[in-house]
Tab-separated table of C-alpha atoms and ligand atoms in Angstrom:
chain	number	residue	atom	x	y	z
A	730	UNK	CA	79.652	53.936	108.341
A	731	UNK	CA	81.920	55.316	111.037
A	732	UNK	CA	81.677	56.780	114.513
A	733	UNK	CA	84.054	59.576	115.506
A	734	UNK	CA	85.331	59.802	119.064
A	735	UNK	CA	87.560	62.421	120.692
A	736	UNK	CA	91.024	61.058	121.452
A	737	UNK	CA	90.904	61.690	125.214
A	738	UNK	CA	87.500	60.017	125.551
A	739	UNK	CA	88.709	57.015	123.548
A	740	UNK	CA	91.866	56.710	125.659
A	741	UNK	CA	89.797	56.812	128.847
A	742	UNK	CA	87.365	54.164	127.562
A	743	UNK	CA	90.177	51.778	126.555
A	744	UNK	CA	91.872	52.417	129.929
A	745	UNK	CA	88.661	51.475	131.762
A	746	UNK	CA	88.231	48.330	129.652
A	747	UNK	CA	91.698	47.053	130.595
A	748	UNK	CA	91.317	48.081	134.242
A	749	UNK	CA	88.105	46.004	134.214
A	750	UNK	CA	89.969	43.172	132.521
A	751	UNK	CA	92.405	42.922	135.464
A	752	UNK	CA	95.213	45.340	134.577
A	753	UNK	CA	96.225	48.096	136.976
A	754	UNK	CA	94.739	51.541	136.334
A	755	UNK	CA	98.218	52.729	135.254
A	756	UNK	CA	98.602	49.901	132.750
A	757	UNK	CA	95.087	50.441	131.394
A	758	UNK	CA	95.954	54.109	130.916
A	759	UNK	CA	99.170	53.217	129.076
A	760	UNK	CA	97.374	50.784	126.782
A	761	UNK	CA	94.755	53.435	126.027
A	762	UNK	CA	97.391	56.098	125.375
A	763	UNK	CA	99.523	54.022	123.001
A	764	UNK	CA	96.644	52.453	121.073
A	765	UNK	CA	95.026	55.842	120.551
A	766	UNK	CA	98.443	57.294	119.649
A	767	UNK	CA	98.538	54.809	116.744
A	768	UNK	CA	95.079	55.944	115.607
A	769	UNK	CA	96.121	59.580	115.937
A	770	UNK	CA	99.151	58.981	113.741
A	771	UNK	CA	96.890	57.366	111.129
A	772	UNK	CA	97.925	53.751	111.824
A	773	UNK	CA	94.471	52.435	112.653
A	774	UNK	CA	95.865	48.940	112.180
A	775	UNK	CA	97.762	49.363	115.471
A	776	UNK	CA	95.139	51.354	117.299
A	777	UNK	CA	91.994	50.527	119.227
A	778	UNK	CA	91.001	47.907	116.637
A	779	UNK	CA	93.329	45.716	118.737
A	780	UNK	CA	91.256	46.021	121.929
A	781	UNK	CA	89.251	42.780	121.456
A	782	UNK	CA	92.372	40.762	120.632
A	783	UNK	CA	94.348	42.232	123.548
A	784	UNK	CA	91.478	41.453	125.936
A	785	UNK	CA	91.222	37.874	124.655
A	786	UNK	CA	94.982	37.452	125.000
A	787	UNK	CA	94.807	38.765	128.564
A	788	UNK	CA	91.929	36.412	129.384
A	789	UNK	CA	93.766	33.417	127.924
A	790	UNK	CA	97.021	34.244	129.717
A	791	UNK	CA	98.897	34.851	126.457
A	792	UNK	CA	99.756	38.321	127.755
A	793	UNK	CA	100.217	39.111	131.450
A	794	UNK	CA	99.296	42.274	133.370
A	795	UNK	CA	101.685	44.708	135.085
A	796	UNK	CA	104.970	42.964	134.316
A	797	UNK	CA	108.341	44.370	135.359
A	798	UNK	CA	110.977	43.255	132.858
A	799	UNK	CA	114.021	41.125	133.761
A	800	UNK	CA	117.377	42.465	132.630
A	801	UNK	CA	119.117	39.209	131.784
A	802	UNK	CA	122.443	40.690	130.648
A	803	UNK	CA	123.580	44.130	131.698
A	804	UNK	CA	126.807	45.765	130.494
A	805	UNK	CA	127.490	49.510	130.262
A	806	UNK	CA	126.263	49.569	126.658
A	807	UNK	CA	124.170	46.418	126.244
A	808	UNK	CA	121.030	45.123	127.914
A	809	UNK	CA	119.198	41.907	127.154
A	810	UNK	CA	115.667	42.388	128.386
A	811	UNK	CA	112.977	39.753	128.897
A	812	UNK	CA	109.445	41.138	128.724
A	813	UNK	CA	108.053	37.937	130.275
A	814	UNK	CA	104.922	38.187	128.123
A	815	UNK	CA	103.816	41.457	129.667
A	816	UNK	CA	101.736	43.923	127.675
A	817	UNK	CA	103.961	45.561	125.059
A	818	UNK	CA	102.730	48.965	126.204
A	819	UNK	CA	104.222	48.209	129.634
A	820	UNK	CA	107.424	46.273	128.946
A	821	UNK	CA	108.593	48.146	125.822
A	822	UNK	CA	108.888	51.580	127.474
A	823	UNK	CA	110.911	49.907	130.229
A	824	UNK	CA	113.338	48.446	127.650
A	825	UNK	CA	113.526	51.719	125.733
A	826	UNK	CA	114.186	53.634	128.967
A	827	UNK	CA	117.133	51.297	129.700
A	828	UNK	CA	118.507	51.966	126.205
A	829	UNK	CA	118.103	55.733	126.608
A	830	UNK	CA	119.766	55.770	130.030
A	831	UNK	CA	122.762	53.709	128.839
A	832	UNK	CA	123.102	55.836	125.715
A	833	UNK	CA	123.023	59.050	127.754
A	834	UNK	CA	126.039	57.777	129.711
A	835	UNK	CA	128.024	56.171	126.887
A	836	UNK	CA	126.813	57.796	123.669
A	837	UNK	CA	125.723	54.438	122.278
A	838	UNK	CA	123.681	51.458	123.439
A	839	UNK	CA	122.066	48.278	122.152
A	840	UNK	CA	119.072	46.692	123.847
A	841	UNK	CA	117.258	43.526	122.932
A	842	UNK	CA	113.735	42.813	124.101
A	843	UNK	CA	112.190	39.366	123.959
A	844	UNK	CA	108.872	37.840	124.967
A	845	UNK	CA	107.021	41.134	124.722
A	846	UNK	CA	103.280	41.284	124.219
A	847	UNK	CA	102.308	43.192	121.068
A	848	UNK	CA	104.469	46.336	121.098
A	849	UNK	CA	102.104	48.186	118.758
A	850	UNK	CA	103.328	51.036	116.586
A	851	UNK	CA	107.127	50.859	116.694
A	852	UNK	CA	107.319	54.579	115.875
A	853	UNK	CA	106.155	55.282	119.445
A	854	UNK	CA	109.459	53.875	120.715
A	855	UNK	CA	111.558	55.825	118.224
A	856	UNK	CA	109.634	58.939	119.291
A	857	UNK	CA	110.385	58.175	122.954
A	858	UNK	CA	114.122	58.001	122.125
A	859	UNK	CA	113.919	61.109	119.935
A	860	UNK	CA	112.249	63.021	122.777
A	861	UNK	CA	115.446	62.268	124.743
A	862	UNK	CA	117.497	63.641	121.819
A	863	UNK	CA	118.616	60.236	120.520
A	864	UNK	CA	118.772	58.608	117.118
A	865	UNK	CA	117.390	55.056	117.278
A	866	UNK	CA	117.101	52.040	114.985
A	867	UNK	CA	114.748	49.135	115.681
A	868	UNK	CA	114.522	45.674	114.115
A	869	UNK	CA	111.377	43.866	115.220
A	870	UNK	CA	109.894	40.424	114.744
A	871	UNK	CA	106.619	38.893	115.854
A	872	UNK	CA	107.257	35.300	116.745
A	873	UNK	CA	104.179	33.096	116.611
A	874	UNK	CA	102.694	35.284	113.880
A	875	UNK	CA	103.734	33.700	110.583
A	876	UNK	CA	101.967	35.762	107.941
A	877	UNK	CA	104.250	36.832	105.120
A	878	UNK	CA	105.457	35.000	102.038
A	879	UNK	CA	109.106	35.615	101.094
A	880	UNK	CA	110.006	36.926	97.632
A	881	UNK	CA	109.579	34.040	95.234
A	882	UNK	CA	107.390	31.992	97.636
A	883	UNK	CA	103.681	31.661	98.468
A	884	UNK	CA	103.841	30.116	101.937
A	885	UNK	CA	104.048	32.121	105.151
A	886	UNK	CA	107.599	32.329	106.465
A	887	UNK	CA	108.066	35.815	108.011
A	888	UNK	CA	106.124	37.892	110.490
A	889	UNK	CA	105.280	41.399	109.308
A	890	UNK	CA	108.632	42.233	110.958
A	891	UNK	CA	108.684	46.036	111.211
A	892	UNK	CA	111.738	48.243	110.856
A	893	UNK	CA	112.017	51.720	112.301
A	894	UNK	CA	114.489	54.603	112.449
A	895	UNK	CA	113.993	57.797	114.439
A	896	UNK	CA	115.998	61.013	114.061
A	897	UNK	CA	115.418	63.835	116.556
A	898	UNK	CA	115.165	67.453	115.447
A	899	UNK	CA	115.609	70.191	118.037
A	900	UNK	CA	112.352	72.108	118.454
A	901	UNK	CA	110.589	70.071	115.761
A	902	UNK	CA	108.858	66.720	115.383
A	903	UNK	CA	111.349	63.888	114.812
A	904	UNK	CA	111.788	62.165	111.477
A	905	UNK	CA	110.397	58.647	111.911
A	906	UNK	CA	110.588	55.924	109.304
A	907	UNK	CA	108.410	53.095	110.569
A	908	UNK	CA	106.946	50.326	108.466
A	909	UNK	CA	106.112	46.657	108.304
A	910	UNK	CA	108.334	44.767	105.851
A	911	UNK	CA	105.165	43.275	104.387
A	912	UNK	CA	103.205	45.250	101.778
A	913	UNK	CA	100.693	45.883	104.559
A	914	UNK	CA	100.707	45.253	108.304
A	915	UNK	CA	98.296	42.477	109.379
A	916	UNK	CA	96.242	45.103	111.205
A	917	UNK	CA	95.589	46.781	107.849
A	918	UNK	CA	94.041	43.526	106.618
A	919	UNK	CA	92.008	43.501	109.846
A	920	UNK	CA	90.858	47.095	109.256
A	921	UNK	CA	89.971	46.309	105.615
A	922	UNK	CA	88.019	43.237	106.735
A	923	UNK	CA	85.975	45.526	109.014
A	924	UNK	CA	84.967	47.885	106.249
A	925	UNK	CA	87.902	50.282	106.722
A	926	UNK	CA	90.494	51.326	104.133
A	927	UNK	CA	90.784	48.785	101.297
A	928	UNK	CA	94.026	46.893	100.694
A	929	UNK	CA	96.271	47.823	97.770
A	930	UNK	CA	96.087	45.469	94.789
A	931	UNK	CA	98.290	42.422	95.256
A	932	UNK	CA	98.999	43.005	98.960
A	933	UNK	CA	98.145	39.349	99.534
A	934	UNK	CA	98.967	36.171	97.641
A	935	UNK	CA	96.903	32.995	97.353
A	936	UNK	CA	98.327	29.469	97.622
A	937	UNK	CA	98.063	29.305	93.810
A	938	UNK	CA	100.451	32.293	93.507
A	939	UNK	CA	97.664	34.692	92.417
A	940	UNK	CA	97.882	38.225	93.913
A	941	UNK	CA	94.805	39.294	95.937
A	942	UNK	CA	93.450	42.219	97.972
A	943	UNK	CA	90.597	40.259	99.569
A	944	UNK	CA	90.998	39.887	103.396
A	945	UNK	CA	89.410	36.409	103.148
A	946	UNK	CA	92.694	35.277	101.577
A	947	UNK	CA	94.257	35.762	105.023
A	948	UNK	CA	91.319	35.074	107.375
A	949	UNK	CA	89.145	32.534	105.523
A	950	UNK	CA	85.430	32.893	106.378
A	951	UNK	CA	84.292	35.386	109.047
A	952	UNK	CA	81.196	37.292	110.160
A	953	UNK	CA	81.307	41.138	110.320
A	954	UNK	CA	81.553	41.729	114.133
A	955	UNK	CA	83.231	38.376	114.781
A	956	UNK	CA	86.913	37.666	115.394
A	957	UNK	CA	89.474	37.465	112.598
A	958	UNK	CA	91.716	34.421	112.812
A	959	UNK	CA	94.610	34.402	110.380
A	960	UNK	CA	95.196	30.703	110.963
A	961	UNK	CA	91.965	30.098	109.002
A	962	UNK	CA	93.106	31.571	105.677
A	963	UNK	CA	95.150	29.735	103.085
A	964	UNK	CA	97.037	32.720	101.633
A	965	UNK	CA	99.744	35.090	102.854
A	966	UNK	CA	100.662	38.771	102.926
A	967	UNK	CA	103.456	39.605	100.468
A	968	UNK	CA	106.808	41.041	101.524
A	969	UNK	CA	107.254	44.590	100.165
A	970	UNK	CA	109.911	45.656	97.699
A	971	UNK	CA	110.571	42.345	95.919
A	972	UNK	CA	113.906	40.797	97.000
A	973	UNK	CA	115.017	43.923	98.904
A	974	UNK	CA	112.041	44.165	101.264
A	975	UNK	CA	111.981	40.403	101.621
A	976	UNK	CA	115.678	40.526	102.584
A	977	UNK	CA	115.011	43.251	105.169
A	978	UNK	CA	112.174	41.146	106.651
A	979	UNK	CA	114.570	38.207	106.863
A	980	UNK	CA	117.123	40.340	108.742
A	981	UNK	CA	114.439	41.680	111.119
A	982	UNK	CA	113.636	38.056	111.936
A	983	UNK	CA	117.315	37.294	112.598
A	984	UNK	CA	118.066	40.469	114.620
A	985	UNK	CA	114.723	41.177	116.316
A	986	UNK	CA	114.006	37.445	116.670
A	987	UNK	CA	117.048	35.164	116.764
A	988	UNK	CA	119.531	37.589	118.366
A	989	UNK	CA	117.066	38.847	121.001
A	990	UNK	CA	116.251	35.290	122.093
A	991	UNK	CA	112.647	35.794	121.003
A	992	UNK	CA	113.232	33.303	118.219
A	993	UNK	CA	112.720	33.908	114.518
A	994	UNK	CA	109.114	33.418	113.533
A	995	UNK	CA	108.158	29.799	113.931
A	996	UNK	CA	104.749	28.290	113.192
A	997	UNK	CA	105.278	25.823	116.042
A	998	UNK	CA	105.514	28.660	118.554
A	999	UNK	CA	101.858	29.195	119.413
A	1000	UNK	CA	102.250	32.170	121.738
A	1001	UNK	CA	102.606	35.590	120.114
A	1002	UNK	CA	105.648	37.592	121.210
A	1003	UNK	CA	107.382	40.602	119.728
A	1004	UNK	CA	111.174	40.689	119.799
A	1005	UNK	CA	113.230	43.811	119.146
A	1006	UNK	CA	116.849	44.833	118.736
A	1007	UNK	CA	117.289	48.570	119.239
A	1008	UNK	CA	120.363	50.734	118.799
A	1009	UNK	CA	120.513	54.182	120.384
A	1010	UNK	CA	123.026	56.851	119.368
A	1011	UNK	CA	123.562	60.224	121.022
A	1012	UNK	CA	124.292	62.744	118.240
A	1013	UNK	CA	125.724	65.154	120.817
A	1014	UNK	CA	128.595	62.702	121.473
A	1015	UNK	CA	129.323	61.991	117.798
A	1016	UNK	CA	128.864	65.589	116.760
A	1017	UNK	CA	129.649	68.074	119.558
A	1018	UNK	CA	129.992	70.861	116.968
A	1019	UNK	CA	126.254	70.625	116.153
A	1020	UNK	CA	126.650	69.964	112.403
A	1021	UNK	CA	123.997	67.212	112.415
A	1022	UNK	CA	120.795	69.169	113.202
A	1023	UNK	CA	121.777	71.946	110.814
A	1024	UNK	CA	122.543	69.525	107.990
A	1025	UNK	CA	119.357	67.502	108.665
A	1026	UNK	CA	117.270	70.680	108.374
A	1027	UNK	CA	119.060	71.697	105.185
A	1028	UNK	CA	118.660	68.251	103.657
A	1029	UNK	CA	114.948	67.995	104.544
A	1030	UNK	CA	114.393	71.295	102.722
A	1031	UNK	CA	116.419	70.074	99.736
A	1032	UNK	CA	114.482	66.801	99.486
A	1033	UNK	CA	111.109	68.501	99.840
A	1034	UNK	CA	112.025	71.067	97.200
A	1035	UNK	CA	112.008	68.416	94.455
A	1036	UNK	CA	109.628	69.097	91.586
A	1037	UNK	CA	106.475	67.024	92.054
A	1038	UNK	CA	105.822	63.841	90.099
A	1039	UNK	CA	102.136	64.735	89.753
A	1040	UNK	CA	100.328	68.043	89.594
A	1041	UNK	CA	99.160	68.999	93.101
A	1042	UNK	CA	101.465	66.395	94.677
A	1043	UNK	CA	104.198	66.995	97.211
A	1044	UNK	CA	107.269	65.367	98.691
A	1045	UNK	CA	106.952	64.302	102.323
A	1046	UNK	CA	109.685	63.125	104.680
A	1047	UNK	CA	109.327	60.116	107.028
A	1048	UNK	CA	107.050	60.951	109.937
A	1049	UNK	CA	105.373	63.862	108.199
A	1050	UNK	CA	102.101	62.077	107.327
A	1051	UNK	CA	101.775	60.962	110.972
A	1052	UNK	CA	102.350	64.500	112.308
A	1053	UNK	CA	99.670	65.888	109.993
A	1054	UNK	CA	97.188	63.154	110.838
A	1055	UNK	CA	97.785	63.663	114.557
A	1056	UNK	CA	96.970	67.363	114.287
A	1057	UNK	CA	93.824	66.622	112.283
A	1058	UNK	CA	92.526	63.823	114.523
A	1059	UNK	CA	93.369	65.620	117.761
A	1060	UNK	CA	91.185	68.456	116.524
A	1061	UNK	CA	88.364	66.428	114.982
A	1062	UNK	CA	88.393	63.041	116.710
A	1063	UNK	CA	89.282	59.485	115.685
A	1064	UNK	CA	86.983	57.914	113.084
A	1065	UNK	CA	86.263	54.216	113.639
A	1066	UNK	CA	84.324	51.856	111.370
A	1067	UNK	CA	81.051	50.739	113.009
A	1068	UNK	CA	82.284	47.122	113.177
A	1069	UNK	CA	85.408	48.168	115.049
A	1070	UNK	CA	83.420	50.218	117.534
A	1071	UNK	CA	80.851	47.411	118.002
A	1072	UNK	CA	83.660	44.946	118.733
A	1073	UNK	CA	85.199	47.331	121.319
A	1074	UNK	CA	81.838	47.860	123.050
A	1075	UNK	CA	81.284	44.097	123.033
A	1076	UNK	CA	84.713	43.665	124.656
A	1077	UNK	CA	83.835	46.270	127.313
A	1078	UNK	CA	80.741	44.198	128.185
A	1079	UNK	CA	82.683	40.927	128.161
A	1080	UNK	CA	85.160	42.232	130.770
A	1081	UNK	CA	82.290	43.440	132.973
A	1082	UNK	CA	82.651	47.191	132.509
A	1083	UNK	CA	79.750	49.038	134.090
A	1084	UNK	CA	76.880	49.474	131.581
A	1085	UNK	CA	76.502	53.176	132.477
A	1086	UNK	CA	80.179	53.704	131.616
A	1087	UNK	CA	79.639	51.962	128.289
A	1088	UNK	CA	76.604	54.105	127.532
A	1089	UNK	CA	78.601	57.232	128.422
A	1090	UNK	CA	81.282	56.216	125.867
A	1091	UNK	CA	78.742	55.594	123.149
A	1092	UNK	CA	77.012	58.990	123.518
B	521	NAD	P1	103.098	52.489	106.118
B	521	NAD	O1	103.122	51.658	104.895
B	521	NAD	O2	101.937	53.402	106.317
B	521	NAD	O3	104.437	53.350	106.121
B	521	NAD	C1	104.634	54.253	107.156
B	521	NAD	C2	105.969	54.936	106.991
B	521	NAD	O4	106.083	55.544	105.703
B	521	NAD	C3	106.099	56.078	107.987
B	521	NAD	O5	107.434	56.235	108.336
B	521	NAD	C4	105.588	57.289	107.193
B	521	NAD	O6	106.038	58.493	107.708
B	521	NAD	C5	106.145	56.979	105.838
B	521	NAD	N1	105.347	57.545	104.751
B	521	NAD	C6	104.051	57.248	104.469
B	521	NAD	N2	103.643	57.944	103.379
B	521	NAD	C7	104.703	58.677	102.984
B	521	NAD	C8	104.918	59.610	101.918
B	521	NAD	N3	103.951	59.889	101.044
B	521	NAD	N4	106.124	60.170	101.794
B	521	NAD	C9	107.110	59.887	102.673
B	521	NAD	N5	106.977	59.017	103.707
B	521	NAD	C10	105.778	58.432	103.858
B	521	NAD	O7	103.251	51.605	107.442
B	521	NAD	P2	102.896	50.060	107.636
B	521	NAD	O8	103.887	49.209	106.978
B	521	NAD	O9	101.468	49.864	107.310
B	521	NAD	O10	103.068	49.922	109.224
B	521	NAD	C11	102.099	50.486	110.075
B	521	NAD	C12	102.500	50.352	111.501
B	521	NAD	O11	102.457	48.995	111.886
B	521	NAD	C13	103.893	50.820	111.860
B	521	NAD	O12	103.756	51.755	112.910
B	521	NAD	C14	104.606	49.571	112.363
B	521	NAD	O13	105.513	49.807	113.434
B	521	NAD	C15	103.455	48.755	112.851
B	521	NAD	N6	103.741	47.317	112.908
B	521	NAD	C16	103.896	46.732	114.113
B	521	NAD	C17	104.099	45.351	114.197
B	521	NAD	C18	104.267	44.647	115.506
B	521	NAD	O14	104.450	43.434	115.515
B	521	NAD	N7	104.214	45.328	116.611
B	521	NAD	C19	104.152	44.582	113.027
B	521	NAD	C20	104.015	45.238	111.810
B	521	NAD	C21	103.794	46.606	111.746
């Protein structure tokens, strides 16, 4: 069973929960906007399902409210940014803004971000750069979150280490390739464990090397509305794409983790932190003649014109499913499994949100 809530109402409810939890109103609003943006783009794994975990992390001091980042190294084209364990929805846009501003001056920039709270859907940051007309590439790791078995192994060695590329298109939605280097993001296991979309066959692997799609492989035992703790399970998520995806995950760990100073994923590091290396490129500097947008448009048409593998199928380009889902959910609301909604309402109560406000959200 699901409940369906209009995006604006959901954003406002999440904002009020985090304002009640001790964040500023502005930060609560940002958290609401970015979490709901993930739901709108169809990535429920990085949407409001995260509210209980974010609130617990705030309560336990794992993530800190209203942080202004430190710029540790600052050259005309490079910034090394420390997020100081602030909410990802607060410190990441600051780091991305630095990258955009440097790129606008120099045509190119590289920015690392370390010690960021969960930065959510990485595509949001590529979209922020694309809105400024920039191409961007992002290598991300999630130190403290060892979840993924490397190709050929069964033990957890990588985080779900996402990789993302954004390409702006004048007057159109950007092309955004944005995925975890695991077969599924951990949040998708979380969603499946709460009665949402089931996992693909073999997304997980047991300690005996047997493929699995049962969330218990990752979380061990749990009760429906209770927390999911991936330290309780004995299995792992599998890296996607055999040796190639596993190799990309490895490089995300080295670039998003080691090079940023976040540290490659380490089971001994208890505190969760995302690290990210981002490159920004201004196509207007590389290509003043304007060949790029014309050729991108031509190539998108060429790719999409391929004959379909299956009757009734179609060829989509990166970012297209998210754009479609956003239009659909903005019109019709965001569907949430009952368990997810119950856990959010429970979180609202636990942070002391006014009961009338909670009732208003549940109408
Ligand atoms: P996914 O498997 O759904 O893949 C999404 C990507 O594939 C998008 O670029 C989408 O446009 C493209 N795509 C999907 N279907 C397509 C089709 N039929 N044709 C062409 N392109 C298609 O994504 P995922 O691996 O489940 O990741 C989900 C989200 O989780 C991402 O936004 C990622 O940034 C986020 N994530 C974040 C963290 C973190 O630590 N912050 C960790 C892991 C993942």
